[in-house]
Tab-separated table of C-alpha atoms in Angstrom:
chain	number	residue	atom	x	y	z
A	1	UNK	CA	16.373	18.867	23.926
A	2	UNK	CA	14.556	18.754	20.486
A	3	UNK	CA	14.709	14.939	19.181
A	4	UNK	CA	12.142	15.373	16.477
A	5	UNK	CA	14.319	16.795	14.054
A	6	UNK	CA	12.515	15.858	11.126
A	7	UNK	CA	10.090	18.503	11.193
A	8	UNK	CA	12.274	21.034	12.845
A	9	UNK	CA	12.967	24.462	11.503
A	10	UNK	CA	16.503	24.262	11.573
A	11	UNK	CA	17.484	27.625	10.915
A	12	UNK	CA	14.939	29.076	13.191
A	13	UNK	CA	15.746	26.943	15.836
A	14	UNK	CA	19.650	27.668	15.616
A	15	UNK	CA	18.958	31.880	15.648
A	16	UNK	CA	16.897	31.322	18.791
A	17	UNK	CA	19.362	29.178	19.963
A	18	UNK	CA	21.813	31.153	19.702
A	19	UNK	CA	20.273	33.759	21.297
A	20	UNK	CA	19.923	32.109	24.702
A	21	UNK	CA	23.150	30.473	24.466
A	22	UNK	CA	25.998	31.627	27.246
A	23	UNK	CA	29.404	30.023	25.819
A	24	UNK	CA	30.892	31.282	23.255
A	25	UNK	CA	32.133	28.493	21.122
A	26	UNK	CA	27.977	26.868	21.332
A	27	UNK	CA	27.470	30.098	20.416
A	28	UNK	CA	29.743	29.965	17.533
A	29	UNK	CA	28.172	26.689	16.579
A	30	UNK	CA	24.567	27.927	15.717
A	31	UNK	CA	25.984	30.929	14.338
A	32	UNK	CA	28.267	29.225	11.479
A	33	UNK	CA	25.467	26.501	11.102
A	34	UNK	CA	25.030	25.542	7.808
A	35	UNK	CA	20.938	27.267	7.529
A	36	UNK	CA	20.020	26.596	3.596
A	37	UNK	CA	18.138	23.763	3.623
A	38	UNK	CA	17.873	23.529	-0.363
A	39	UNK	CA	21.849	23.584	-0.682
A	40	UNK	CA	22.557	20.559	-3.155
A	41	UNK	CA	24.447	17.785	-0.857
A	42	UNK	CA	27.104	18.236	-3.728
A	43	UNK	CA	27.681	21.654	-1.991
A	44	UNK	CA	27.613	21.172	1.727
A	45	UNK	CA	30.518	20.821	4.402
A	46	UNK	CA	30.085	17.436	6.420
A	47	UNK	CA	31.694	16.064	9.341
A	48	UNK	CA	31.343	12.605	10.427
A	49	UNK	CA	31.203	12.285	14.060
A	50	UNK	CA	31.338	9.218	16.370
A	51	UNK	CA	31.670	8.070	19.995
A	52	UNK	CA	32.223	5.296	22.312
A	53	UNK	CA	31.088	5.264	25.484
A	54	UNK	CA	30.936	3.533	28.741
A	55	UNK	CA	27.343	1.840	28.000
A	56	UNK	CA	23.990	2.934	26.245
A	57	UNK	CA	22.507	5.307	28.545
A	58	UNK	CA	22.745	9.189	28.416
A	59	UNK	CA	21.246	10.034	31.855
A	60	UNK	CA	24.474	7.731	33.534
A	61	UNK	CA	26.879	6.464	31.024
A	62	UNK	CA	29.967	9.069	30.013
A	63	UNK	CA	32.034	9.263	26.665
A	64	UNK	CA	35.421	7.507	26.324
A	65	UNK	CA	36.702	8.586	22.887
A	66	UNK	CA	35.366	10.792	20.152
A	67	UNK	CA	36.288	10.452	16.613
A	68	UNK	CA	35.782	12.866	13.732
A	69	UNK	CA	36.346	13.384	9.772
A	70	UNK	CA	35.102	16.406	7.592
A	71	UNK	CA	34.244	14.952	4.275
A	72	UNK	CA	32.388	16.220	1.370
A	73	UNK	CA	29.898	13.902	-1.163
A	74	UNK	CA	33.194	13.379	-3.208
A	75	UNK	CA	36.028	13.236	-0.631
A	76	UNK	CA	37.053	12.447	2.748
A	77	UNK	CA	40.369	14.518	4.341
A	78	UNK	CA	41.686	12.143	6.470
A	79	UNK	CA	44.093	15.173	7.200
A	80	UNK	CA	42.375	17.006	9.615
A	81	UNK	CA	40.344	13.983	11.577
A	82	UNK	CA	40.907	13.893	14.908
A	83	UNK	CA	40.543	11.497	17.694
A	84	UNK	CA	40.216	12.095	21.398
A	85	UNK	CA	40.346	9.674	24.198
A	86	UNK	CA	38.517	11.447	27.612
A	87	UNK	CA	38.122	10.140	30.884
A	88	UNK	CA	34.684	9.254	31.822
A	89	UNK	CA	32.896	10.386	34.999
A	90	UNK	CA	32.439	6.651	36.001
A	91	UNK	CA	34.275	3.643	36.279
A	92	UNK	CA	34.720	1.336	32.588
A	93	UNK	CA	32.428	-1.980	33.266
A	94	UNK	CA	33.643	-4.715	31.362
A	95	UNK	CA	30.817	-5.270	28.797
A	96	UNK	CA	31.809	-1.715	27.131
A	97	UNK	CA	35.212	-2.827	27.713
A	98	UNK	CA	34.386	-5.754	25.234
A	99	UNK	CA	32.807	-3.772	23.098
A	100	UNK	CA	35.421	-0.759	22.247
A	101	UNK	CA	38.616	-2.813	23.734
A	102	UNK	CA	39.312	1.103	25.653
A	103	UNK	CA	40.762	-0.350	28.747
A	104	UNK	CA	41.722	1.538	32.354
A	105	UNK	CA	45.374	1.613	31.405
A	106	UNK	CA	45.166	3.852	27.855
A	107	UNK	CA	42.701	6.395	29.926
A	108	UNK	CA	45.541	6.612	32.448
A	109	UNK	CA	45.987	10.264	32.312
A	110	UNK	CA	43.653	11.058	29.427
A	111	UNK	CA	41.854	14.268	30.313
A	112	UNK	CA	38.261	15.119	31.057
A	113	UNK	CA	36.151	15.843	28.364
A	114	UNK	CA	35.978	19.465	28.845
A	115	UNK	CA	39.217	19.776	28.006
A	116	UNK	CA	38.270	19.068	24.182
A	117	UNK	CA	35.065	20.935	24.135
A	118	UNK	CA	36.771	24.243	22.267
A	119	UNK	CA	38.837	21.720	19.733
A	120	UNK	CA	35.723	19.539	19.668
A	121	UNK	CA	32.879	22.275	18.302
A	122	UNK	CA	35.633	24.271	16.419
A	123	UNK	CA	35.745	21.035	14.065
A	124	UNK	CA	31.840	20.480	14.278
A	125	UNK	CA	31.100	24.341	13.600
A	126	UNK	CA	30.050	25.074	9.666
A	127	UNK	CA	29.738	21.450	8.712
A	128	UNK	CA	26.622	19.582	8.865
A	129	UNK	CA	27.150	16.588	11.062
A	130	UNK	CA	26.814	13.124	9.952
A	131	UNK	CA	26.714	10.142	12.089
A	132	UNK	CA	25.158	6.146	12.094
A	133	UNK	CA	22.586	6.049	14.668
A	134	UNK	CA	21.534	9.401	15.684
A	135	UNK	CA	19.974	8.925	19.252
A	136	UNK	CA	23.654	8.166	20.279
A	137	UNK	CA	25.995	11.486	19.329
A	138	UNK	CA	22.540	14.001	19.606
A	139	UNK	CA	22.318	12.730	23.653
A	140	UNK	CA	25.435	11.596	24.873
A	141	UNK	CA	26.838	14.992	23.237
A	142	UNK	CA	24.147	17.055	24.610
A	143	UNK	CA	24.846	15.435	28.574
A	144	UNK	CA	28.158	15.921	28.224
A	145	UNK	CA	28.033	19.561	28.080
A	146	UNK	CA	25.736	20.123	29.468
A	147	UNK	CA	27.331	18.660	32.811
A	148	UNK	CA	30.325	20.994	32.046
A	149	UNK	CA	28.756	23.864	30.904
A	150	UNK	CA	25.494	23.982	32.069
A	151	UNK	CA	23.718	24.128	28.658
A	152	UNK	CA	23.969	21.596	26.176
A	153	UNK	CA	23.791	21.492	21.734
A	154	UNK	CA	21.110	20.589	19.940
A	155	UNK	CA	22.284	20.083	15.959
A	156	UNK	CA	20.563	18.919	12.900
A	157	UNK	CA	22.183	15.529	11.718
A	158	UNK	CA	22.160	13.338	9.085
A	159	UNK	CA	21.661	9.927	9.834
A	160	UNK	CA	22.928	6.940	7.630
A	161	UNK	CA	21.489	4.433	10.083
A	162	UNK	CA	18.084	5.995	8.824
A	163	UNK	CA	19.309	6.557	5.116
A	164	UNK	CA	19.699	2.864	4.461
A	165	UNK	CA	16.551	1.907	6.497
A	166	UNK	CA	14.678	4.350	3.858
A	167	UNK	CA	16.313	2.602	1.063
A	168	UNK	CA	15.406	-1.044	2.333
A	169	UNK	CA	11.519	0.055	2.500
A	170	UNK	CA	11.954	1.592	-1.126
A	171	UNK	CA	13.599	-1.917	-2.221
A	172	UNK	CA	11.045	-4.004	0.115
A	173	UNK	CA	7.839	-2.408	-1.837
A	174	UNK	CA	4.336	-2.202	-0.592
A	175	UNK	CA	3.936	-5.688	-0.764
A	176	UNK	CA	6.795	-6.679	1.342
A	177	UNK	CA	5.670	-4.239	4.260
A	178	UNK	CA	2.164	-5.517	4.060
A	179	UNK	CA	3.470	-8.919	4.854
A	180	UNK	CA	5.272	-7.550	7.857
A	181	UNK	CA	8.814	-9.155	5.878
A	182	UNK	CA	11.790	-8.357	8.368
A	183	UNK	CA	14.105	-5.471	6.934
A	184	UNK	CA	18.126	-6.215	6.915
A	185	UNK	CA	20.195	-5.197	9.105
A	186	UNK	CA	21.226	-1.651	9.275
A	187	UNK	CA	24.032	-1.829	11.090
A	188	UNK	CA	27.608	0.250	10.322
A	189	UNK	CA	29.030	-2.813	8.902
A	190	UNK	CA	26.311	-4.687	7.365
A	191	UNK	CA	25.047	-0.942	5.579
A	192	UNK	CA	28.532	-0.912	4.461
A	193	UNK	CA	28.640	-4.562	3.219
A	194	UNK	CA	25.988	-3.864	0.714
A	195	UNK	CA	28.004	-1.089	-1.170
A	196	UNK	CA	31.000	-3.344	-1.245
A	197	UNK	CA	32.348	-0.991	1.234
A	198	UNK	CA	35.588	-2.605	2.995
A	199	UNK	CA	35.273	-4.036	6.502
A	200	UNK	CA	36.961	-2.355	9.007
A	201	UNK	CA	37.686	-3.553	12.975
A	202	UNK	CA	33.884	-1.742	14.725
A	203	UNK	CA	33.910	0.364	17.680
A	204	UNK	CA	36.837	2.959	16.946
A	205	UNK	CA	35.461	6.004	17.178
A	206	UNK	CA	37.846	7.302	14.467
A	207	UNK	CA	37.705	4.109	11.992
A	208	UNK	CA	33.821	4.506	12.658
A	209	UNK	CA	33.685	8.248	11.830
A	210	UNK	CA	35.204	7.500	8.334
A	211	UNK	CA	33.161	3.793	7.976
A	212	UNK	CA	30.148	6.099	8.364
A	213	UNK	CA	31.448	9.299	5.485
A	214	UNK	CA	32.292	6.237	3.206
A	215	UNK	CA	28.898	4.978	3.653
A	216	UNK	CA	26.827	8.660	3.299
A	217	UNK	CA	29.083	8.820	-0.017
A	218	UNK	CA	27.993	5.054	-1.562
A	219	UNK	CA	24.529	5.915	-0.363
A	220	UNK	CA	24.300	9.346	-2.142
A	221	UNK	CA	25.666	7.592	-5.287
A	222	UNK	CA	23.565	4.703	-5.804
A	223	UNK	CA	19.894	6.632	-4.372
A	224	UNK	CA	20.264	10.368	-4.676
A	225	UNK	CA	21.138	13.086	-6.942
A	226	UNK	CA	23.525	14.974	-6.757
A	227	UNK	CA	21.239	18.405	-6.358
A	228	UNK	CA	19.241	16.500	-3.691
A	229	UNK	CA	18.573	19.411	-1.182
A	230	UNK	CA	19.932	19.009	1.738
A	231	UNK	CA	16.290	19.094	3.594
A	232	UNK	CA	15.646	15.598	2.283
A	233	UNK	CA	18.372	13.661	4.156
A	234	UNK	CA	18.325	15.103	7.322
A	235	UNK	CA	16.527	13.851	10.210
């Protein structure tokens, strides 16, 4: 699975992709991927995409809800989100319990996530994806399918967590990093608190899919351009 995305050759990388793919809706994906790099951000189809999940490792932990908006720079369409609760391959331990309050009782009958796989990259396919903490929906995405299809999706993202750490180093200065001075946090809520962004209740995967397309829009306002190319914000 390709994790340095920074220096990737997107486009390349989805044709060849594609080529070796076996299911037709990953196939789909890397054939309607968005592939010009220097589109202005103005112009280009996002989709914010979140999970929660049983715990913080990919090799063991499963996905218990995925949540999803398609936004551009200017507007979100809370329309056609969607939210999906799944059954994970594992019993729920109570720490990530705690954390997304999903509980045995509301995954009583929810199916397995295979069964939202076609829905799932139908919404994804086109858009570029954006999401707050990349490491998180690249991996646990990738297992998942690749435990149900046998071949999992690699996709170019772009990363708020890593937008506002950029613009904290900008603010910081030279000085500031040569005195090793500890950046803020750059967590969903605490990046959002700094655009005057509203606070909303964490760990929804829906809430936190459109708590992260608010946030890429504030962030694009107050340190890009509108004709920023596309190439400079993903990761």
């Amino acid at each position: 699975m390709t994790t340095n995305s920074a220096k990737q050759n997107w486009p390349a990388r989805y044709k060849a992709l594609s080529a070796t793919s076996r299911h037709p809706c990953i196939q789909h994906f890397y054939q309607s991927a968005v592939n010009d790099l220097n589109l202005p951000i103005s112009e280009v189809p996002l989709v914010a995409l979140d999970f929660e999940t049983t715990g913080l490792n990919f090799d063991k932990d499963d996905i218990v809800s995925v949540g999803l908006v398609p936004f551009t720079s200017k507007r979100i369409y809370c329309k056609d989100s969607a939210h999906w609760l799944v059954q994970p391959r594992q019993k729920l331990d109570e720490e990530s319990i705690v954390i997304h309050g999903i509980t045995h009782s509301e995954l009583t009958g929810a199916p397995d996530f295979s069964s939202i796989i076609e829905p799932l990259l139908a919404a994804l396919a086109g858009k570029v994806i954006v999401v707050h903490f990349a490491p998180i929906e690249r991996h646990f995405l990738y297992q998942a399918l690749n435990a149900r299809l046998g071949e999992g999706l690699e996709f170019a993202v772009i990363d708020t967590l890593e937008l506002e750490r950029r613009a904290l180093k900008a603010k910081q200065g030279l000085i500031g990093r040569l005195f090793n001075s500890k950046l803020d946090s750059v967590r969903l809520a605490d990046s959002r608190t700094r655009y005057s962004l509203p606070p909303y209740q964490n760990h929804n995967a829906l809430t936190d899919a459109i708590a992260t397309a608010e946030l890429l829009q504030a962030q694009l306002v107050y340190h890009y351009r509108p004709d920023t190319p596309l190439r400079e914000l993903l990761i």
